[in-house]
Amino acid sequence: MAAHEVESGRRIDEARRLAESGELEAATEIFAALAADEGETDRAQAAVGLALVLERRGDLAGSRAAARAALATGHPEYAAQAACLLARGFEQDGAADQARAAWQAVIGLGTPAYLPGAHLALARIAEAQGDEREAEASLRAALATGDPQAGSEAAQRLAEYLLAEGAPGEAADVLIEALEVPAVADPGRLRVLLGMAHLDMACGEFALAAEGAGDADGTALAVELLARTLPLRGRDEDAEAVWAYGLGHPDAAVAGQVRLRLHREDPPLPDA
């Protein structure tokens, strides 16, 4: 009896053992037989195994055919694995439309474990194609899964995009949502981004106060706070423009207050 001919036990387990030990031809034979049997309870799993073994043997067309067969079973676990296998292969080949369709199939199956990665992948494809609206929607969907790793990654990417678009309030909301995910990954980075969002919101309020009609001291304070906060966000030229605005303010009292604030000495350091 050949090594792959099993007298007892599940043949799927033997096929897996053969594949792991490098006996790919024997594993292929068992996987193919099981995948072709419509009454076989392990049919979906066997089709995925066949796809993986054929991929290792360099038969890409056969691998994808087996993966499509597994996907067609609709099995919540193995159909999802097959769709992921197809999607990754299409992405590697640069076939974005086919990859998108495969990732959407993963989402359509609704198996929770595979949804975060699928949403992130769809965001990645949309970003590469310049579809910002679709990328944002996919990142929000990844965050909504509540996955600690994918949620953190999605929130960071989405917050960076929103900050660049001048929407710090939305960015802050996204980051707060991510920080509420139990055991979320990289909370330090999320909090740094949240701080940056708050700085941008503060700059917006300072700018409104500086441009509004108010008492001289309050307006000058707003100018100073805005000019000293902008460099924290890498906006040195904007800070210089704010100082210039304050120094040239039509209200002489405001301009005088700004001049004093610009040239005031830093407080002395405390004694050691």
CSV table of C-alpha atoms in Angstrom, one decimal:
chain,number,residue,atom,x,y,z
A,1,MET,CA,0.0,0.0,0.0
A,2,ALA,CA,1.4,3.4,-0.9
A,3,ALA,CA,2.1,5.9,1.8
A,4,HIS,CA,-0.8,8.1,0.8
A,5,GLU,CA,-3.4,5.3,0.9
A,6,VAL,CA,-5.1,5.5,4.2
A,7,GLU,CA,-6.8,2.5,5.8
A,8,SER,CA,-8.4,4.5,8.6
A,9,GLY,CA,-8.8,8.0,9.9
A,10,ARG,CA,-9.7,11.1,7.9
A,11,ARG,CA,-8.0,11.3,4.5
A,12,ILE,CA,-7.8,15.1,4.7
A,13,ASP,CA,-5.5,14.7,7.7
A,14,GLU,CA,-3.2,12.4,5.8
A,15,ALA,CA,-3.1,14.8,2.8
A,16,ARG,CA,-2.2,17.6,5.1
A,17,ARG,CA,0.6,15.5,6.7
A,18,LEU,CA,1.9,14.7,3.2
A,19,ALA,CA,1.9,18.3,2.2
A,20,GLU,CA,3.7,19.4,5.3
A,21,SER,CA,6.4,16.7,4.8
A,22,GLY,CA,7.0,17.8,1.2
A,23,GLU,CA,5.2,14.9,-0.5
A,24,LEU,CA,3.3,17.2,-2.8
A,25,GLU,CA,2.3,14.8,-5.5
A,26,ALA,CA,0.8,12.4,-3.1
A,27,ALA,CA,-1.0,15.2,-1.2
A,28,THR,CA,-2.3,16.5,-4.5
A,29,GLU,CA,-3.8,13.2,-5.3
A,30,ILE,CA,-5.8,13.0,-2.1
A,31,PHE,CA,-6.8,16.6,-2.0
A,32,ALA,CA,-8.0,16.4,-5.6
A,33,ALA,CA,-10.1,13.3,-5.0
A,34,LEU,CA,-11.8,14.8,-1.9
A,35,ALA,CA,-12.4,18.1,-3.7
A,36,ALA,CA,-14.1,16.4,-6.6
A,37,ASP,CA,-16.5,14.4,-4.4
A,38,GLU,CA,-19.6,16.5,-4.0
A,39,GLY,CA,-20.7,14.3,-1.1
A,40,GLU,CA,-17.5,14.7,0.8
A,41,THR,CA,-17.8,16.6,4.1
A,42,ASP,CA,-14.2,17.9,3.8
A,43,ARG,CA,-14.7,19.0,0.2
A,44,ALA,CA,-14.2,22.7,0.9
A,45,GLN,CA,-11.1,22.2,3.0
A,46,ALA,CA,-9.7,19.8,0.5
A,47,ALA,CA,-10.1,22.3,-2.3
A,48,VAL,CA,-8.2,24.9,-0.3
A,49,GLY,CA,-5.5,22.3,0.4
A,50,LEU,CA,-5.3,21.5,-3.3
A,51,ALA,CA,-5.0,25.2,-4.1
A,52,LEU,CA,-2.1,25.6,-1.7
A,53,VAL,CA,-0.3,22.5,-2.9
A,54,LEU,CA,-0.7,23.3,-6.5
A,55,GLU,CA,0.6,26.8,-5.9
A,56,ARG,CA,3.7,25.3,-4.3
A,57,ARG,CA,4.2,23.1,-7.3
A,58,GLY,CA,4.0,26.1,-9.6
A,59,ASP,CA,0.6,25.3,-11.1
A,60,LEU,CA,-0.9,28.8,-10.7
A,61,ALA,CA,-3.9,28.1,-13.0
A,62,GLY,CA,-4.7,24.9,-11.2
A,63,SER,CA,-4.3,26.6,-7.9
A,64,ARG,CA,-6.7,29.3,-8.7
A,65,ALA,CA,-9.2,26.8,-10.2
A,66,ALA,CA,-9.1,24.9,-6.9
A,67,ALA,CA,-9.5,28.1,-4.9
A,68,ARG,CA,-12.5,29.1,-6.9
A,69,ALA,CA,-14.0,25.7,-6.3
A,70,ALA,CA,-13.5,26.1,-2.6
A,71,LEU,CA,-15.1,29.6,-2.8
A,72,ALA,CA,-18.1,28.2,-4.6
A,73,THR,CA,-18.9,26.0,-1.6
A,74,GLY,CA,-19.7,29.0,0.5
A,75,HIS,CA,-18.1,27.4,3.5
A,76,PRO,CA,-17.7,30.2,6.1
A,77,GLU,CA,-14.1,29.2,6.9
A,78,TYR,CA,-12.6,27.5,3.8
A,79,ALA,CA,-14.4,29.6,1.2
A,80,ALA,CA,-13.1,32.7,3.0
A,81,GLN,CA,-9.5,31.2,3.0
A,82,ALA,CA,-9.9,30.5,-0.7
A,83,ALA,CA,-11.0,34.1,-1.5
A,84,CYS,CA,-8.1,35.5,0.5
A,85,LEU,CA,-5.7,33.2,-1.4
A,86,LEU,CA,-7.1,34.4,-4.7
A,87,ALA,CA,-7.1,38.1,-3.7
A,88,ARG,CA,-3.4,38.0,-2.5
A,89,GLY,CA,-2.4,36.3,-5.7
A,90,PHE,CA,-4.2,38.9,-7.9
A,91,GLU,CA,-2.6,41.7,-5.9
A,92,GLN,CA,0.8,40.3,-6.4
A,93,ASP,CA,0.1,40.1,-10.1
A,94,GLY,CA,-1.1,43.7,-10.2
A,95,ALA,CA,-4.6,42.7,-11.2
A,96,ALA,CA,-6.4,45.2,-9.0
A,97,ASP,CA,-9.9,44.7,-10.3
A,98,GLN,CA,-9.8,40.9,-9.7
A,99,ALA,CA,-8.2,41.4,-6.3
A,100,ARG,CA,-10.9,43.8,-5.3
A,101,ALA,CA,-13.6,41.3,-6.4
A,102,ALA,CA,-12.0,38.6,-4.4
A,103,TRP,CA,-11.7,40.7,-1.3
A,104,GLN,CA,-15.3,41.7,-1.7
A,105,ALA,CA,-16.2,38.0,-1.8
A,106,VAL,CA,-14.5,37.6,1.6
A,107,ILE,CA,-16.6,40.4,3.0
A,108,GLY,CA,-19.7,38.9,1.4
A,109,LEU,CA,-19.1,35.6,3.2
A,110,GLY,CA,-19.1,37.6,6.5
A,111,THR,CA,-16.7,35.4,8.5
A,112,PRO,CA,-15.5,37.8,11.2
A,113,ALA,CA,-11.9,36.6,11.4
A,114,TYR,CA,-11.3,37.6,7.7
A,115,LEU,CA,-13.2,40.9,7.6
A,116,PRO,CA,-10.5,43.2,9.1
A,117,GLY,CA,-7.8,42.2,6.6
A,118,ALA,CA,-10.3,42.3,3.7
A,119,HIS,CA,-11.3,45.9,4.5
A,120,LEU,CA,-7.7,47.0,4.9
A,121,ALA,CA,-6.8,45.4,1.5
A,122,LEU,CA,-9.7,47.2,-0.2
A,123,ALA,CA,-8.5,50.5,1.3
A,124,ARG,CA,-5.0,49.7,0.0
A,125,ILE,CA,-6.3,49.1,-3.5
A,126,ALA,CA,-8.5,52.2,-3.5
A,127,GLU,CA,-5.6,54.3,-2.3
A,128,ALA,CA,-3.4,53.0,-5.1
A,129,GLN,CA,-6.1,53.9,-7.6
A,130,GLY,CA,-6.6,57.4,-6.1
A,131,ASP,CA,-10.1,56.6,-5.0
A,132,GLU,CA,-10.1,58.5,-1.7
A,133,ARG,CA,-13.8,58.1,-0.9
A,134,GLU,CA,-13.6,54.3,-1.3
A,135,ALA,CA,-10.4,54.1,0.7
A,136,GLU,CA,-11.9,56.1,3.6
A,137,ALA,CA,-15.0,53.9,3.6
A,138,SER,CA,-12.9,50.8,3.7
A,139,LEU,CA,-10.7,52.1,6.6
A,140,ARG,CA,-13.8,53.1,8.6
A,141,ALA,CA,-15.2,49.6,8.0
A,142,ALA,CA,-11.9,48.0,9.2
A,143,LEU,CA,-12.1,50.2,12.3
A,144,ALA,CA,-15.7,49.2,12.9
A,145,THR,CA,-14.7,45.5,13.1
A,146,GLY,CA,-13.2,46.1,16.5
A,147,ASP,CA,-10.0,44.2,15.7
A,148,PRO,CA,-7.1,45.5,17.8
A,149,GLN,CA,-4.5,45.4,15.1
A,150,ALA,CA,-6.5,46.3,12.0
A,151,GLY,CA,-8.5,48.9,13.9
A,152,SER,CA,-5.3,50.7,15.0
A,153,GLU,CA,-3.8,50.6,11.5
A,154,ALA,CA,-7.1,51.8,9.9
A,155,ALA,CA,-7.4,54.6,12.5
A,156,GLN,CA,-3.9,55.8,12.0
A,157,ARG,CA,-4.1,55.8,8.2
A,158,LEU,CA,-7.6,57.5,8.3
A,159,ALA,CA,-6.5,60.1,10.8
A,160,GLU,CA,-3.4,61.0,8.8
A,161,TYR,CA,-5.6,61.5,5.8
A,162,LEU,CA,-8.1,63.6,7.6
A,163,LEU,CA,-5.4,65.8,9.2
A,164,ALA,CA,-3.9,66.4,5.8
A,165,GLU,CA,-7.4,67.3,4.5
A,166,GLY,CA,-7.8,69.9,7.3
A,167,ALA,CA,-10.5,67.9,9.2
A,168,PRO,CA,-8.9,67.5,12.7
A,169,GLY,CA,-12.2,67.1,14.4
A,170,GLU,CA,-13.1,64.0,12.4
A,171,ALA,CA,-9.6,62.7,12.9
A,172,ALA,CA,-9.9,63.1,16.6
A,173,ASP,CA,-13.3,61.2,16.6
A,174,VAL,CA,-11.6,58.3,14.6
A,175,LEU,CA,-8.7,58.1,17.0
A,176,ILE,CA,-10.9,58.2,20.1
A,177,GLU,CA,-13.0,55.4,18.6
A,178,ALA,CA,-9.8,53.3,18.1
A,179,LEU,CA,-8.6,54.0,21.6
A,180,GLU,CA,-11.8,52.5,22.9
A,181,VAL,CA,-11.1,49.2,21.2
A,182,PRO,CA,-10.0,46.7,23.9
A,183,ALA,CA,-6.3,45.9,23.8
A,184,VAL,CA,-5.9,48.1,20.7
A,185,ALA,CA,-2.5,47.9,19.1
A,186,ASP,CA,0.0,50.9,19.2
A,187,PRO,CA,-2.0,53.1,21.6
A,188,GLY,CA,0.9,55.5,21.9
A,189,ARG,CA,0.9,56.3,18.3
A,190,LEU,CA,-2.9,56.8,18.4
A,191,ARG,CA,-2.5,59.2,21.2
A,192,VAL,CA,0.2,61.2,19.5
A,193,LEU,CA,-2.0,61.6,16.5
A,194,LEU,CA,-4.9,62.6,18.8
A,195,GLY,CA,-2.6,65.2,20.3
A,196,MET,CA,-1.8,66.5,16.8
A,197,ALA,CA,-5.5,66.7,16.0
A,198,HIS,CA,-6.1,68.7,19.1
A,199,LEU,CA,-3.3,71.0,18.2
A,200,ASP,CA,-4.8,71.6,14.8
A,201,MET,CA,-8.2,72.3,16.4
A,202,ALA,CA,-6.6,74.7,18.8
A,203,CYS,CA,-4.9,76.5,15.9
A,204,GLY,CA,-8.3,76.9,14.3
A,205,GLU,CA,-9.8,78.4,17.4
A,206,PHE,CA,-6.8,80.7,17.9
A,207,ALA,CA,-7.1,81.9,14.3
A,208,LEU,CA,-10.8,82.7,14.7
A,209,ALA,CA,-10.0,84.7,17.9
A,210,ALA,CA,-7.1,86.5,16.3
A,211,GLU,CA,-9.3,87.6,13.3
A,212,GLY,CA,-12.4,88.4,15.3
A,213,ALA,CA,-13.3,91.7,16.9
A,214,GLY,CA,-12.3,91.6,20.6
A,215,ASP,CA,-10.3,93.4,23.2
A,216,ALA,CA,-6.7,94.2,22.4
A,217,ASP,CA,-5.2,91.9,25.0
A,218,GLY,CA,-7.4,88.9,24.0
A,219,THR,CA,-6.6,89.4,20.3
A,220,ALA,CA,-2.9,89.7,20.9
A,221,LEU,CA,-2.9,86.5,23.1
A,222,ALA,CA,-4.7,84.6,20.3
A,223,VAL,CA,-2.0,85.8,17.8
A,224,GLU,CA,0.8,84.7,20.2
A,225,LEU,CA,-0.8,81.3,20.9
A,226,LEU,CA,-1.3,80.6,17.2
A,227,ALA,CA,2.2,81.7,16.2
A,228,ARG,CA,3.8,79.6,18.9
A,229,THR,CA,1.7,76.5,18.3
A,230,LEU,CA,2.0,76.4,14.5
A,231,PRO,CA,5.7,75.4,14.6
A,232,LEU,CA,4.7,72.3,16.6
A,233,ARG,CA,3.0,71.2,13.5
A,234,GLY,CA,5.9,72.0,11.2
A,235,ARG,CA,4.4,75.3,10.0
A,236,ASP,CA,7.1,77.8,10.7
A,237,GLU,CA,6.3,80.0,7.7
A,238,ASP,CA,2.7,80.2,8.7
A,239,ALA,CA,3.8,81.2,12.2
A,240,GLU,CA,5.9,84.0,10.8
A,241,ALA,CA,2.9,85.2,8.8
A,242,VAL,CA,0.8,85.3,12.0
A,243,TRP,CA,3.4,87.4,13.8
A,244,ALA,CA,3.5,89.7,10.8
A,245,TYR,CA,-0.3,89.9,10.8
A,246,GLY,CA,-0.3,90.8,14.5
A,247,LEU,CA,2.5,93.4,14.2
A,248,GLY,CA,0.7,95.1,11.4
A,249,HIS,CA,-2.7,94.9,13.0
A,250,PRO,CA,-4.8,98.1,12.2
A,251,ASP,CA,-5.5,98.4,15.9
A,252,ALA,CA,-2.4,100.0,17.4
A,253,ALA,CA,-3.1,98.6,20.8
A,254,VAL,CA,-3.2,95.1,19.4
A,255,ALA,CA,0.0,95.6,17.4
A,256,GLY,CA,1.7,96.9,20.5
A,257,GLN,CA,0.6,94.0,22.6
A,258,VAL,CA,1.8,91.6,19.9
A,259,ARG,CA,5.2,93.3,19.8
A,260,LEU,CA,5.6,92.9,23.5
A,261,ARG,CA,4.6,89.2,23.4
A,262,LEU,CA,7.0,88.5,20.5
A,263,HIS,CA,10.0,90.1,22.2
A,264,ARG,CA,9.4,89.1,25.8
A,265,GLU,CA,12.2,87.1,27.5
A,266,ASP,CA,11.7,83.5,28.4
A,267,PRO,CA,11.2,83.1,32.1
A,268,PRO,CA,14.4,82.1,34.0
A,269,LEU,CA,15.0,78.5,34.8
A,270,PRO,CA,14.5,77.5,38.4
A,271,ASP,CA,17.6,77.0,40.6
A,272,ALA,CA,19.0,73.5,40.6
